[in-house]
Coordinates of C-alpha atoms in Angstrom, one line a residue:
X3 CA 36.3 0.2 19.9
X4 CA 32.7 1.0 20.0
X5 CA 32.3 4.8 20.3
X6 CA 29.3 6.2 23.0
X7 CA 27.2 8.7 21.5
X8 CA 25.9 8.7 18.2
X9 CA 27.3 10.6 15.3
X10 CA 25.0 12.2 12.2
X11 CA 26.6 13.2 9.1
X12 CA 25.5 15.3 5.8
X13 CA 26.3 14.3 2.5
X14 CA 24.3 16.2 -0.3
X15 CA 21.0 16.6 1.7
X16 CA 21.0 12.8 2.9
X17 CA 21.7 11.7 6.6
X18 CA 23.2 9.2 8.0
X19 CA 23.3 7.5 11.3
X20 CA 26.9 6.3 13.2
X21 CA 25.3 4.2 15.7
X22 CA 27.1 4.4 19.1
X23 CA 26.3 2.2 22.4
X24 CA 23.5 5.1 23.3
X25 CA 21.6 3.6 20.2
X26 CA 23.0 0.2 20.0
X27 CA 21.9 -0.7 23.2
X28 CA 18.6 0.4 23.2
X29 CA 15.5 -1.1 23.2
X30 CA 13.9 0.8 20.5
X31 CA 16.9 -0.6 18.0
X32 CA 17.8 -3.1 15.3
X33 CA 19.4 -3.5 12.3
X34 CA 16.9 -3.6 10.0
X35 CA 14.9 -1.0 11.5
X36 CA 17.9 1.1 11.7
X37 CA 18.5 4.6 9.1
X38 CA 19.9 3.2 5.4
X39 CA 23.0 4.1 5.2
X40 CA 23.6 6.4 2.2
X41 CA 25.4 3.7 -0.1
X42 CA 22.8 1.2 0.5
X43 CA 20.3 4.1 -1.3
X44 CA 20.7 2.6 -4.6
X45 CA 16.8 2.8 -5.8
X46 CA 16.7 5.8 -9.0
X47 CA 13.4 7.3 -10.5
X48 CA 13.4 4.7 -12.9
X49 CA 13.5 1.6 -10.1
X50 CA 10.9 3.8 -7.7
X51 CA 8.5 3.8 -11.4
X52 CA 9.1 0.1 -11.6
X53 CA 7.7 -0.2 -8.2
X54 CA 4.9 1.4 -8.7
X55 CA 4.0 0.0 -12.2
X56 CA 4.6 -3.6 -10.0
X57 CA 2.5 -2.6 -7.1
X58 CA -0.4 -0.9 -9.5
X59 CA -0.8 -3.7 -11.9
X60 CA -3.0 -5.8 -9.9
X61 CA -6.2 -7.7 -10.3
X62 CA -8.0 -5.1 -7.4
X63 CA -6.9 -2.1 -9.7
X64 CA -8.6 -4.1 -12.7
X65 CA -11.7 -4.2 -11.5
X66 CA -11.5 -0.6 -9.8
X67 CA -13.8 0.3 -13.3
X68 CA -16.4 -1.9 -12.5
X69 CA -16.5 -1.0 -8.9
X70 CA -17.5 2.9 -9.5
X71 CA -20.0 2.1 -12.3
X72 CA -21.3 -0.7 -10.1
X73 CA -21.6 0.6 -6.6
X74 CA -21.0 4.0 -7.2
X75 CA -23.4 5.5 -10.0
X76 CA -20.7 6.6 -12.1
X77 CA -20.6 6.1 -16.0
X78 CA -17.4 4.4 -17.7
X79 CA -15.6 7.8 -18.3
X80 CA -16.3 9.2 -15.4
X81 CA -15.1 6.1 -13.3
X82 CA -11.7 6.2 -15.6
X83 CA -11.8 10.5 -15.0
X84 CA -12.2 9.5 -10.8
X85 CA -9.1 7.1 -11.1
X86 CA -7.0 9.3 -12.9
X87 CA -7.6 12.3 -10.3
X88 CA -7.9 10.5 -7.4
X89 CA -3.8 9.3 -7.9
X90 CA -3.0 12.9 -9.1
X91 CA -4.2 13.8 -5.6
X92 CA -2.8 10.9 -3.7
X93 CA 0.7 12.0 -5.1
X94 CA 0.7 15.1 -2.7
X95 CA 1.2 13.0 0.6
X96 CA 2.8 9.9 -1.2
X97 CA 5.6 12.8 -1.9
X98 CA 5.5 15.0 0.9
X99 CA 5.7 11.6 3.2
X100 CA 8.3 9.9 1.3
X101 CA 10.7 13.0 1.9
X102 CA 11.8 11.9 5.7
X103 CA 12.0 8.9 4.2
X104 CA 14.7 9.8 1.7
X105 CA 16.6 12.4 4.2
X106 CA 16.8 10.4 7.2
X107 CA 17.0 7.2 5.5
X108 CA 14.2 6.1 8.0
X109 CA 10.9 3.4 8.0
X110 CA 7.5 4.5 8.7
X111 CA 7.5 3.2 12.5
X112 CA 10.1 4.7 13.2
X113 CA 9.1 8.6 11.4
X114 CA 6.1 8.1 13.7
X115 CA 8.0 8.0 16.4
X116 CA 8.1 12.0 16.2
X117 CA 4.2 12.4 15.9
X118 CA 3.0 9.6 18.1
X119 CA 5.3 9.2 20.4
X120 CA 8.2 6.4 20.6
X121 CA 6.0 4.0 22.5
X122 CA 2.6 5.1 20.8
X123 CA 3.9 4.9 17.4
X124 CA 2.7 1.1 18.0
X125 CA -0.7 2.2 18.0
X126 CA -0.9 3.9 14.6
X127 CA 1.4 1.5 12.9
X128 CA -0.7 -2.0 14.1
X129 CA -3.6 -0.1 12.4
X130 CA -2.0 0.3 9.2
X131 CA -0.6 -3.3 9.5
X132 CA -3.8 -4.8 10.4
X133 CA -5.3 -3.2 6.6
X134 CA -2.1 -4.5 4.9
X135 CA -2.4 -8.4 6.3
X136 CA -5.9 -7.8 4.8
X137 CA -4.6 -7.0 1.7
X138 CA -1.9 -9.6 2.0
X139 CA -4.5 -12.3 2.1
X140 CA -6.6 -11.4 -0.3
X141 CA -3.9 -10.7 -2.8
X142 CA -2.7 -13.8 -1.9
X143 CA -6.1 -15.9 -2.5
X144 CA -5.8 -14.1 -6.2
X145 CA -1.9 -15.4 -6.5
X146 CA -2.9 -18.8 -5.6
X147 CA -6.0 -19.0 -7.9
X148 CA -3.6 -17.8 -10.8
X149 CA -1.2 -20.8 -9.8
X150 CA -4.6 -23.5 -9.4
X151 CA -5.1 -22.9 -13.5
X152 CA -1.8 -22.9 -14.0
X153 CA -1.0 -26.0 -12.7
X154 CA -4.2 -27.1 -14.2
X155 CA -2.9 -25.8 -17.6
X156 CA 0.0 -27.9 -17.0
X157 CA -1.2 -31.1 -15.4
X158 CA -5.0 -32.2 -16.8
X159 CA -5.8 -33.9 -13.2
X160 CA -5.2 -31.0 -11.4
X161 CA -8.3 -29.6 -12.3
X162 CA -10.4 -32.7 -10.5
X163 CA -8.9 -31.0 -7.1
X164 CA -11.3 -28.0 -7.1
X165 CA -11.1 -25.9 -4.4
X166 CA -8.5 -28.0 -2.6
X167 CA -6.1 -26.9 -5.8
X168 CA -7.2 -23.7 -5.1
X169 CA -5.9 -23.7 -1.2
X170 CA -2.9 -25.6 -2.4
X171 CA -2.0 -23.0 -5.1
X172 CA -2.6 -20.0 -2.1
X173 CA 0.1 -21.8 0.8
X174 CA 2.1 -22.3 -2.2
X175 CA 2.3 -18.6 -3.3
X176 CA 1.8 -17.4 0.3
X177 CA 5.5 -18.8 0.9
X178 CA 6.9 -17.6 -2.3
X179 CA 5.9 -13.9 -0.7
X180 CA 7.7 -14.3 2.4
X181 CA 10.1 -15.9 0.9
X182 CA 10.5 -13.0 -1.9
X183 CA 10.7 -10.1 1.3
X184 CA 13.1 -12.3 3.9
X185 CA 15.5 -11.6 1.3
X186 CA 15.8 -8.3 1.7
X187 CA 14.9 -4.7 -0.4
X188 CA 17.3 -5.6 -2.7
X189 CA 15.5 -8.9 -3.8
X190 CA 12.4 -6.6 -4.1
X191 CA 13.7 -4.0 -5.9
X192 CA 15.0 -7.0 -8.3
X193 CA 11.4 -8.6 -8.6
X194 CA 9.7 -5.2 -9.3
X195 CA 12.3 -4.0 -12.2
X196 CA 11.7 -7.2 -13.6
X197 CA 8.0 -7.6 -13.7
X198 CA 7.8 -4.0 -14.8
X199 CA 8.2 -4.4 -18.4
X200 CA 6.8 -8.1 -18.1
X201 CA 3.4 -6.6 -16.6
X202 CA 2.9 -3.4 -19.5
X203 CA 3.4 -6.5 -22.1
X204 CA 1.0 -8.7 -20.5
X205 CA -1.6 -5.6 -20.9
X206 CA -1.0 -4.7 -24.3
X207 CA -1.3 -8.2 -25.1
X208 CA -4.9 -8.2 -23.2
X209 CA -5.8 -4.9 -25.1
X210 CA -5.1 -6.7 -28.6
X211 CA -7.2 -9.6 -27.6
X212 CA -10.2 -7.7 -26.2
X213 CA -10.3 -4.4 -28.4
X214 CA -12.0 -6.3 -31.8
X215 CA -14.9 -7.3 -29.2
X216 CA -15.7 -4.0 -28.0
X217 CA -17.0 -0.6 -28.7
X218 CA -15.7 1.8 -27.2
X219 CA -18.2 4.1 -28.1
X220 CA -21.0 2.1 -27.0
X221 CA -18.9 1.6 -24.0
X222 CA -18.8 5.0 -23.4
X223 CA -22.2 5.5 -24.3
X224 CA -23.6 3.3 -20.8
X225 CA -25.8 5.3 -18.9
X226 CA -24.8 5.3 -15.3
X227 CA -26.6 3.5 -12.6
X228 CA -27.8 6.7 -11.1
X229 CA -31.4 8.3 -10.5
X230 CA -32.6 9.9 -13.6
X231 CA -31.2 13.4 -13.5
X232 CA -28.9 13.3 -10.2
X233 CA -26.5 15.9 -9.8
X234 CA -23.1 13.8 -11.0
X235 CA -20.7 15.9 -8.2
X236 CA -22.1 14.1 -5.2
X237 CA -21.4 10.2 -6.7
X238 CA -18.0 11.5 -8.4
X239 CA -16.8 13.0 -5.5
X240 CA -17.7 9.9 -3.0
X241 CA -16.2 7.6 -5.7
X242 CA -13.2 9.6 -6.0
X243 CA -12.6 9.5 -2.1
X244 CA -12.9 6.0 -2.5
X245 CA -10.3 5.8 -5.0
X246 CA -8.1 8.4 -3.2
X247 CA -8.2 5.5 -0.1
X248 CA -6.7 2.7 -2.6
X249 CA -3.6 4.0 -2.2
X250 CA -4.1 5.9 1.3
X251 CA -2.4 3.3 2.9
X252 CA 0.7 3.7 0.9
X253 CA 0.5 7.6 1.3
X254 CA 1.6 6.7 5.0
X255 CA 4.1 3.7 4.9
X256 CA 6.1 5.0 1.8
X257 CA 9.2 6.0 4.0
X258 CA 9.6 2.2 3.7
X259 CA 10.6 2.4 -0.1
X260 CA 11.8 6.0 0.0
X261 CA 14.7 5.1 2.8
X262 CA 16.5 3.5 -0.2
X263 CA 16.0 6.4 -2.7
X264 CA 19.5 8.0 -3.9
X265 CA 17.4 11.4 -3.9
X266 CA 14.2 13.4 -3.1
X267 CA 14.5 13.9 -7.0
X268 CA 14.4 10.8 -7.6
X269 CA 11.6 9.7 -5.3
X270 CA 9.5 12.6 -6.6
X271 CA 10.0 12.0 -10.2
X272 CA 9.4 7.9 -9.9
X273 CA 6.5 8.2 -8.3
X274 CA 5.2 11.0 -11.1
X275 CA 6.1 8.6 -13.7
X276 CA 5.2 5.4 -11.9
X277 CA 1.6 5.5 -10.0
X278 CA -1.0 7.5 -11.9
X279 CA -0.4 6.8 -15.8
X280 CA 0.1 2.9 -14.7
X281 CA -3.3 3.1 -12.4
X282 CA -5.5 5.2 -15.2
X283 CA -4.1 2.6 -17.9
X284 CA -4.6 -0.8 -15.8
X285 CA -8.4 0.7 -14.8
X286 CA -9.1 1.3 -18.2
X287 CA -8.2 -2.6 -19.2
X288 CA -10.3 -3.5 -16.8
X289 CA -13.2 -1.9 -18.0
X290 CA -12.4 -3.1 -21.6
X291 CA -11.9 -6.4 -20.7
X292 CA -15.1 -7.0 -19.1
X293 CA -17.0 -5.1 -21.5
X294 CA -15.1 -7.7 -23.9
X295 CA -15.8 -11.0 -22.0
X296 CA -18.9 -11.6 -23.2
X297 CA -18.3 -12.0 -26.9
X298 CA -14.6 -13.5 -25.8
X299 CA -16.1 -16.0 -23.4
X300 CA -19.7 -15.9 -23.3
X301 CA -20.4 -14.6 -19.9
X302 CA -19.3 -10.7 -17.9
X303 CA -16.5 -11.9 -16.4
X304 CA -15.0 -8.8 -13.9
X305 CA -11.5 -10.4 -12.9
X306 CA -8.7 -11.1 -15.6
X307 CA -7.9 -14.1 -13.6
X308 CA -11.0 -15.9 -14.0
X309 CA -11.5 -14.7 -17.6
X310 CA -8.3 -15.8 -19.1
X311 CA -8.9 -19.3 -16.8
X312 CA -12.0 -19.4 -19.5
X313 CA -9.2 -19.5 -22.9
X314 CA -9.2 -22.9 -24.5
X315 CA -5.6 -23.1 -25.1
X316 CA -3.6 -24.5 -22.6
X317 CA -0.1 -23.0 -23.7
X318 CA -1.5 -19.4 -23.3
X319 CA -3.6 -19.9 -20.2
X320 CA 0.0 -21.3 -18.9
X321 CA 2.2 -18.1 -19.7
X322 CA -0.9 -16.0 -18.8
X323 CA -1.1 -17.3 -15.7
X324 CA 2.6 -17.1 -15.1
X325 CA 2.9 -13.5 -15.6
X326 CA -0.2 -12.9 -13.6
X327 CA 1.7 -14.6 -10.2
X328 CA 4.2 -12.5 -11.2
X329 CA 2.2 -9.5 -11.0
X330 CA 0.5 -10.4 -8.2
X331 CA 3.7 -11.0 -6.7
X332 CA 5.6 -7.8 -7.2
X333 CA 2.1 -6.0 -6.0
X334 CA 1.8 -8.3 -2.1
X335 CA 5.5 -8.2 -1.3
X336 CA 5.9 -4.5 -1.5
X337 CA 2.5 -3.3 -1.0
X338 CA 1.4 -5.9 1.7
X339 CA 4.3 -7.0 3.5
X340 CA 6.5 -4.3 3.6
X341 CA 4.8 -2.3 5.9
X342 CA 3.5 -4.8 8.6
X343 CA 7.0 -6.1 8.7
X344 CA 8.4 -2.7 10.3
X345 CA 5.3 -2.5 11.9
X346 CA 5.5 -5.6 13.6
X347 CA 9.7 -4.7 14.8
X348 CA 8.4 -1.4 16.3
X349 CA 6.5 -3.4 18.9
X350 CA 10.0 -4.9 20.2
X351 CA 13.1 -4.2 17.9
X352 CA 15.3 -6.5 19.8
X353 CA 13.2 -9.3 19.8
X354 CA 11.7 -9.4 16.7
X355 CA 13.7 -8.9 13.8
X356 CA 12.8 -9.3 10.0
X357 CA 12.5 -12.7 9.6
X358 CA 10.3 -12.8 12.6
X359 CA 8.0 -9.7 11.6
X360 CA 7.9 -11.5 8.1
X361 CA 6.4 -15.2 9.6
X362 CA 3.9 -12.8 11.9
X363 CA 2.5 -11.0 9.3
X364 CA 2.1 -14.7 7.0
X365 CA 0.1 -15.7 9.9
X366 CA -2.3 -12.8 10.7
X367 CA -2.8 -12.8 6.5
X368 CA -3.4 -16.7 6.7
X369 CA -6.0 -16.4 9.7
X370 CA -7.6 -13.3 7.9
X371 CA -8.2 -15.8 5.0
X372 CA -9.3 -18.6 6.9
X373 CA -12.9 -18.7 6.6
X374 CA -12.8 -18.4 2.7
X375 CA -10.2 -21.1 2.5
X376 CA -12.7 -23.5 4.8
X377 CA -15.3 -22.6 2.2
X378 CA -12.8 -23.6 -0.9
X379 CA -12.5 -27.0 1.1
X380 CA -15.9 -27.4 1.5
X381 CA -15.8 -27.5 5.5
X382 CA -18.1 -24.3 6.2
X383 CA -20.6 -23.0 4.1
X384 CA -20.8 -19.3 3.8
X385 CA -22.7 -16.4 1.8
X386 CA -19.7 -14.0 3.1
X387 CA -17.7 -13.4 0.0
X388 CA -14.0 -12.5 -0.6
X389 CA -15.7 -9.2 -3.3
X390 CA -17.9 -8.1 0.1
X391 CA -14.7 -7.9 2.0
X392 CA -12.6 -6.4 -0.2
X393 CA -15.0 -3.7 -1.0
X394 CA -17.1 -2.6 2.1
X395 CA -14.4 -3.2 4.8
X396 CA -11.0 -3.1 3.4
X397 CA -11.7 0.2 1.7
X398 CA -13.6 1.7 4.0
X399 CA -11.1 1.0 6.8
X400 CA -8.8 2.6 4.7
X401 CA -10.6 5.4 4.8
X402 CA -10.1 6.1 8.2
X403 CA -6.3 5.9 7.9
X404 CA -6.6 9.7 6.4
X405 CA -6.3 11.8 9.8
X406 CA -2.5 9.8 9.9
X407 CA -1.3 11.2 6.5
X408 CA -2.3 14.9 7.8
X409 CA -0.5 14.7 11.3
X410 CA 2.7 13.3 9.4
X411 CA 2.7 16.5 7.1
X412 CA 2.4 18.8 9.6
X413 CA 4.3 17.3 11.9
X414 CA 7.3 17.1 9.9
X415 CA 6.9 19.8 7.6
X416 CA 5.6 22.3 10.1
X417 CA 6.2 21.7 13.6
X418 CA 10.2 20.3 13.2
X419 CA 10.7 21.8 10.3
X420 CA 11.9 19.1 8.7
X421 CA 14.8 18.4 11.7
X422 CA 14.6 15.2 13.6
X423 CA 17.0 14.5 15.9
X424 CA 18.2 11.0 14.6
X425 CA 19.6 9.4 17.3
X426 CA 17.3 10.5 19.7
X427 CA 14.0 8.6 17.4
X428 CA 15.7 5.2 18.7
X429 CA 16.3 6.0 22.2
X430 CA 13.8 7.3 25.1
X431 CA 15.3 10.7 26.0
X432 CA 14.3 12.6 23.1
X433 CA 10.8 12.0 22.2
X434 CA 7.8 11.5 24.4
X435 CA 6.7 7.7 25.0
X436 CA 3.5 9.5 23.9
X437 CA 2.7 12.1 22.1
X438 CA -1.2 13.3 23.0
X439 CA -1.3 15.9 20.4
X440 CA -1.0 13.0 18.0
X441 CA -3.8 10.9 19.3
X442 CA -5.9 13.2 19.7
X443 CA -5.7 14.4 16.3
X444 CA -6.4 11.2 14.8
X445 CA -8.9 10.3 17.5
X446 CA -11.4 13.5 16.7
X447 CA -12.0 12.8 12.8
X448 CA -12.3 9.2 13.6
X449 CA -15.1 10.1 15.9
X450 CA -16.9 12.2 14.2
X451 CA -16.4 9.9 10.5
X452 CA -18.1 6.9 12.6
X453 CA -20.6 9.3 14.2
X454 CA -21.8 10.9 10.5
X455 CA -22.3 7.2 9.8
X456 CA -26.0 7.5 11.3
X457 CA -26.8 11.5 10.6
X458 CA -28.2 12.1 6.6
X459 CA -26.8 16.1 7.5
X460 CA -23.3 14.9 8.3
X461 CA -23.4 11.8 5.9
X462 CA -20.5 14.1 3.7
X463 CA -18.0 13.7 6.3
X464 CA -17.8 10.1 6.0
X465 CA -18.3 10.0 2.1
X466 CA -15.1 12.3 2.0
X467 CA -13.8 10.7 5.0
X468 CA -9.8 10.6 3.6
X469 CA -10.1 14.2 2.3
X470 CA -12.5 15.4 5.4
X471 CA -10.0 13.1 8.1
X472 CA -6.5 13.9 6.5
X473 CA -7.5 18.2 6.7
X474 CA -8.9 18.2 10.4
X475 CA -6.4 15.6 11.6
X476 CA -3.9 18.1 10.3
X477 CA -4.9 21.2 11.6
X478 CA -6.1 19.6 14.9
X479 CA -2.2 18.3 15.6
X480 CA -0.6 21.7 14.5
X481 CA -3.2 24.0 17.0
X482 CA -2.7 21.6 19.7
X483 CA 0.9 21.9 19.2
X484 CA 1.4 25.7 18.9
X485 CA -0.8 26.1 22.1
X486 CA 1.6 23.7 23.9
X487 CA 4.2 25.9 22.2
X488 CA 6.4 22.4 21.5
X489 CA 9.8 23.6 20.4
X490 CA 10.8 21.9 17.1
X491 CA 13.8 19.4 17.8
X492 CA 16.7 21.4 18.0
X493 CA 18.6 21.5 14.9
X494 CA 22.0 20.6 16.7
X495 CA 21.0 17.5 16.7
X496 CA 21.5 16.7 12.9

């Protein structure tokens, strides 16, 4: 017999949800949006650093090198110095977020749900969606390039398709993504501990290639593409904010992964191992690489894709290519769809479920990638390219994700104390629909980040726009909520 109210029990810091018909029934409810139970938390530190090595081993973090000495005046070493510090420093929300996560066995919709509101959590959450459908797509045009020279490697008229192979190789890999997350976090925690050691090979096996070409002292040596005697803090501090909002997205959606850790420990000590060694390492290959290409290939090729597409063997372009979908793979699935997947549920738990979410976010990535895969089969003609989107609106939109982070720390950290009331984040009795203190939190540094867009005196607020929007976002939502003297969720309730 189905019992009426909700139960929530302990065991060893982790909580755990007996749904009753209060929850069941409701509209803010579904299975796979519902609180992991505690044996289903299976992932240790050593699967949560797999995932990370998976998700940071990607062709974007390759060329993250070339980006700061390129567009942002930095010289090699201080571009690998920026990478390195900017994931130290992305680890402190990554961690403090990811606790809910691993208490309350709960996704990031539904932790939002506490600082937004149950209805407006949709708001904050379609933002974050919209960035990873972005990223979905643009992954995904790397995965299907990768699967183009395979096939080409493989099958010597393939090549004579061009950019039609190219948008055949991208629906091809687009479906082995969904595919891939349909089958549950199991089947990604799977694909990521396998690719792990597979990925690390693949790199040492690029380092051995590229290292006789290169100098690493005259690659040091590169002046940086600043004006002659420019203060360095300035360009090292706007190219570390930019680095910081690589992984800003993460920083908020990582309840998604942490719901399945068996402990904060764990969570904590995978994500130390994981993300900022991996990131610093993958950067620096990068950087190598295309300092390499030239005497490897004969031209500066900036993306290992297209550089190992340039080897004249067809064996190794074959297994290169392989582990590169691979790669690319373990990176979109838990990186990309993950997130937009919950995201997409919150809207309407009972009527869209996993499988659903999964097939909406395909589609939103597909029609996000639409003009560049008319321009790969010749039916428009365009000068917008996939590099200008990646790096002017993808990152900068990331950016603005910053004020989030900060009202999810305070919120849980400070204002409940980190108690949630369970039950009560999937019914309507609880929690407010919405919560104003969150909006306008997020809505102030937002503001003010566009406005500094046209003002040279406040231009610093929007070159530090994560570090400047994650602080006032946070101490916005905590005065707004001690002057409306909101009581934390009583602690019965757990």
């Amino acid at each position: 017999m189905q019992q009426n109210r909700s139960q929530v029990t302990e065991r060893d810091g982790l909580f755990e949800l007996e749904a009753g018909s209060d929850v069941l029934d409701s509209p803010r409810y579904n299975h796979d949006m519902a609180p992991t139970k505690v044996r289903e938390r299976t992932w240790n530190k050593w699967h949560i650093t797999a995932l990370w090595v998976g998700m940071s081993i990607c062709v974007p973090t390759y060329t993250l090198g070339g980006v700061l000495t390129a567009y942002f005046g930095l010289t090699v070493g201080e571009a690998l110095l920026a990478i390195l510090f900017a994931n130290i420093i992305v680890l402190v929300p990554l961690t403090l977020n990811a606790f809910p996560g691993t208490k309350y066995g709960i996704p990031f919709p539904v932790l939002l749900r506490s600082s937004f509101g149950i209805l407006g959590s949709n708001v904050p959450c379609l933002i974050r969606a919209l960035v990873a459908c972005g990223w979905f797509g643009i992954q995904t045009m790397f995965g299907g390039l990768a699967i183009h020279l395979f096939l080409g490697s493989v099958f010597e008229g393939w090549k004579s398709l061009g950019g039609t192979g190219e948008v055949i190789g991208f629906m091809i890999f687009w479906a082995l993504n969904l595919w891939v997350v349909i089958r549950g976090a199991e089947s990604i925690k799977w694909l990521e501990t396998l690719s792990a050691p597979l990925l690390v090979a693949v790199g040492i096996g690029l380092l051995v290639w590229a290292m006789p070409n290169v100098s690493m002292t005259e690659l040091l040596a590169i002046p940086a593409k600043r004006p002659e005697g420019a203060s360095v803090v300035s360009y090292f501090a706007a190219g570390l904010t930019a680095m910081v909002g690589f992984w800003a997205t993460l920083s908020l959606n990582i309840p998604d992964f942490s719901r399945y850790a068996k402990s904060q420990k764990d969570q904590i000590l995978g994500q130390i191992f994981g993300l900022p060694l991996t990131m610093f390492l993958f950067a620096s290959l990068g950087v190598i690489m295309t300092a390499a290409s030239v005497k490897l290939v004969g031209v500066t090729v900036s993306d290992p894709v297209s550089l190992i597409g340039h080897i004249q063997s067809p064996v190794w372009v074959a297994v290169a290519m392989a582990l590169i979908i691979i790669a690319t793979l373990s990176t979109n699935t838990a990186a990309n769809i993950v997130s937009p997947t919950n995201d997409f549920q919150n809207i309407a738990p009972k009527v869209i479920n996993r499988t659903k979410a999964v097939l909406l976010t395909g589609l939103v990535g597909l029609l996000l990638m639409g003009h560049e895969l008319l321009k790969k089969l010749g039916l428009i003609v365009s000068d917008v390219s996939l590099e200008t989107v990646y790096s002017n609106w993808l990152l900068g939109y990331s950016s603005l994700l910053g004020p989030i982070a900060g009202i999810m720390v305070v919120d849980y950290f400070l204002i409940k104390k980190q108690q949630l009331d369970l039950a009560g984040l999937y019914r309507d009795d609880v929690y407010p629909a919405w919560n104003w203190a969150g909006f306008l939190a997020f809505g102030v540094p937002v503001v003010l980040t566009l406005l500094s867009l046209g003002s040279d005196a406040f231009s610093w607020f929007y070159s530090y726009g994560w570090f400047t929007g994650s602080a006032l976002g946070g101490i916005i939502y905590y005065g707004l909520c001690v002057m409306r003297a909101q009581p934390s969720v009583v602690k019965s309730a757990v």
